[in-house]
Coordinates of C-alpha atoms in Angstrom, one line a residue:
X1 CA 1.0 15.6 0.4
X2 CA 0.6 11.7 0.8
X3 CA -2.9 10.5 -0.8
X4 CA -4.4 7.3 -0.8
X5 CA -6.7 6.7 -3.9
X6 CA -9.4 4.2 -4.2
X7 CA -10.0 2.4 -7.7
X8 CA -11.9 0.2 -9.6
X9 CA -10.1 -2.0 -12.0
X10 CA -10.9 -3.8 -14.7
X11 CA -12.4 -6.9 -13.2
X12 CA -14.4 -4.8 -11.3
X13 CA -13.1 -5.4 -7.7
X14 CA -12.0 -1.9 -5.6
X15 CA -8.3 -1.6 -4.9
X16 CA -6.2 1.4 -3.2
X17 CA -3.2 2.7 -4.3
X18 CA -0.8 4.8 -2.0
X19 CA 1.2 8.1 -3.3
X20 CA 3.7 9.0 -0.5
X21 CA 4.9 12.4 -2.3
X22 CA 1.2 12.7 -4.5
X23 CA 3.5 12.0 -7.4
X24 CA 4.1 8.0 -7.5
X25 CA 2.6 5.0 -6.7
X26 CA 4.5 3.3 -4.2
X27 CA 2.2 0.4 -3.7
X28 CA -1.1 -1.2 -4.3
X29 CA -3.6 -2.9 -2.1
X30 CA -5.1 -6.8 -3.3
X31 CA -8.5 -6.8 -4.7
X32 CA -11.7 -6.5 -2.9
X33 CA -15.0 -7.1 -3.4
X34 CA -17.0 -4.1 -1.7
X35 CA -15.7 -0.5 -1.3
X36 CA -16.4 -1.0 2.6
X37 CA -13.6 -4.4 2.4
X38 CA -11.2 -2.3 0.5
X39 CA -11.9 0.9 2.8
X40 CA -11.4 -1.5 6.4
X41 CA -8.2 -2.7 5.0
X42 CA -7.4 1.0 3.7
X43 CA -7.4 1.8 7.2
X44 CA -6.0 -0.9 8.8
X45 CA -2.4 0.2 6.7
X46 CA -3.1 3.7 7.4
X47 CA -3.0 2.4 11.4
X48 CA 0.4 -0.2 11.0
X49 CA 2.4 1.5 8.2
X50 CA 4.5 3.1 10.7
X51 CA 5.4 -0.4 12.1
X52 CA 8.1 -2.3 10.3
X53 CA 7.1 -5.8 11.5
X54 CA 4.5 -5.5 9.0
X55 CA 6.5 -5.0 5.8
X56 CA 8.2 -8.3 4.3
X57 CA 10.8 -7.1 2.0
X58 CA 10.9 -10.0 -1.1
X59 CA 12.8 -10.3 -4.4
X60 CA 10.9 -10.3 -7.5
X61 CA 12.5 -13.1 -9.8
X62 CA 14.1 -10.9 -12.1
X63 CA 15.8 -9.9 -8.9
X64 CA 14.4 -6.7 -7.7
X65 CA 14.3 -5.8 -4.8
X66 CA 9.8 -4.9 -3.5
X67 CA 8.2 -5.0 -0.5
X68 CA 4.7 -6.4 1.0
X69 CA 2.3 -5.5 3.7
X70 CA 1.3 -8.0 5.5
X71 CA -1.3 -8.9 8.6
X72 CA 0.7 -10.0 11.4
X73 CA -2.4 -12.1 13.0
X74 CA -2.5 -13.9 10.0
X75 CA 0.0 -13.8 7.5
X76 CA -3.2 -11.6 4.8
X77 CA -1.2 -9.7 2.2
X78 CA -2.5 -6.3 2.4
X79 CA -0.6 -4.1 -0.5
X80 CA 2.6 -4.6 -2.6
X81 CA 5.3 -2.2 -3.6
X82 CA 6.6 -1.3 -6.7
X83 CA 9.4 -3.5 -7.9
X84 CA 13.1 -1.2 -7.7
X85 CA 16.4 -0.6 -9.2
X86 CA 18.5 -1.4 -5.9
X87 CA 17.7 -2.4 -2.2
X88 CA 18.5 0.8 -1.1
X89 CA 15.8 2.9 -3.3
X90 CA 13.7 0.2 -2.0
X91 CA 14.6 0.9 1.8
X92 CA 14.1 4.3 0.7
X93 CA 10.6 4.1 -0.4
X94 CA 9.3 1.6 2.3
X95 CA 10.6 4.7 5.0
X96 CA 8.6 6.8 2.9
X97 CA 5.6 4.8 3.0
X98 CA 6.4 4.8 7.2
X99 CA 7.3 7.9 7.5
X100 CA 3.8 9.3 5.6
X101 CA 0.8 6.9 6.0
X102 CA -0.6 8.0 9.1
X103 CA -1.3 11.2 8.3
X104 CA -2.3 11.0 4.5
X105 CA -5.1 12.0 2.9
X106 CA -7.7 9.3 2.0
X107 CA -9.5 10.1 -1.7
X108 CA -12.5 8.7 -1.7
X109 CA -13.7 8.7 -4.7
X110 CA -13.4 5.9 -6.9
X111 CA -11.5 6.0 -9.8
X112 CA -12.1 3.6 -12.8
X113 CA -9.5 2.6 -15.3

């Protein structure tokens, strides 16, 4: 089942990570401040993911293939993909991510690495 997990990392800000199959990460969210930022903008993904318009596919400079989420009000990156092999396993993914946001579980527990 698709999970969103909230973290800490290691400069202390809260992040969220999304697993579409509960296996791998598929992307991570930018860094916030308070668990109640990184939760508001947790949700606001949960609510868009399903819309394309939102997702900005980019090319890493090494030349693969990743994709953003971005705020269509004001341009705020959100969350960014992993970085993959082909544009396909990319288009892949990002249908995943689509496909399983809406209804995915929300850990909310925060992690620490």
């Amino acid at each position: 089942m698709a999970r969103f997990k909230i973290y800490k990392d290691k400069s202390g800000y809260y992040r969220f990570l999304f697993k579409p199959n509960n296996q791998l990460i598929t992307l991570t969210s930018e860094p916030y401040t308070s668990m109640m930022g990184c939760l508001k903008k947790l949700h606001f993904f949960k609510k868009h993911a399903f819309n394309d318009r939102y997702f900005v596919r980019q090319k890493a400079e090494c030349g693969s293939p990743y994709f953003t989420f971005e705020k269509l009000s004001d341009g705020e990156l959100l969350a960014t993909s992993e970085t993959y092999l082909t544009f396909a396993s990319m288009e892949k993914a990002l249908n995943l991510v689509k496909k399983t946001a809406k209804r995915a579980i929300i850990d909310d527990l925060v992690y620490a690495l």
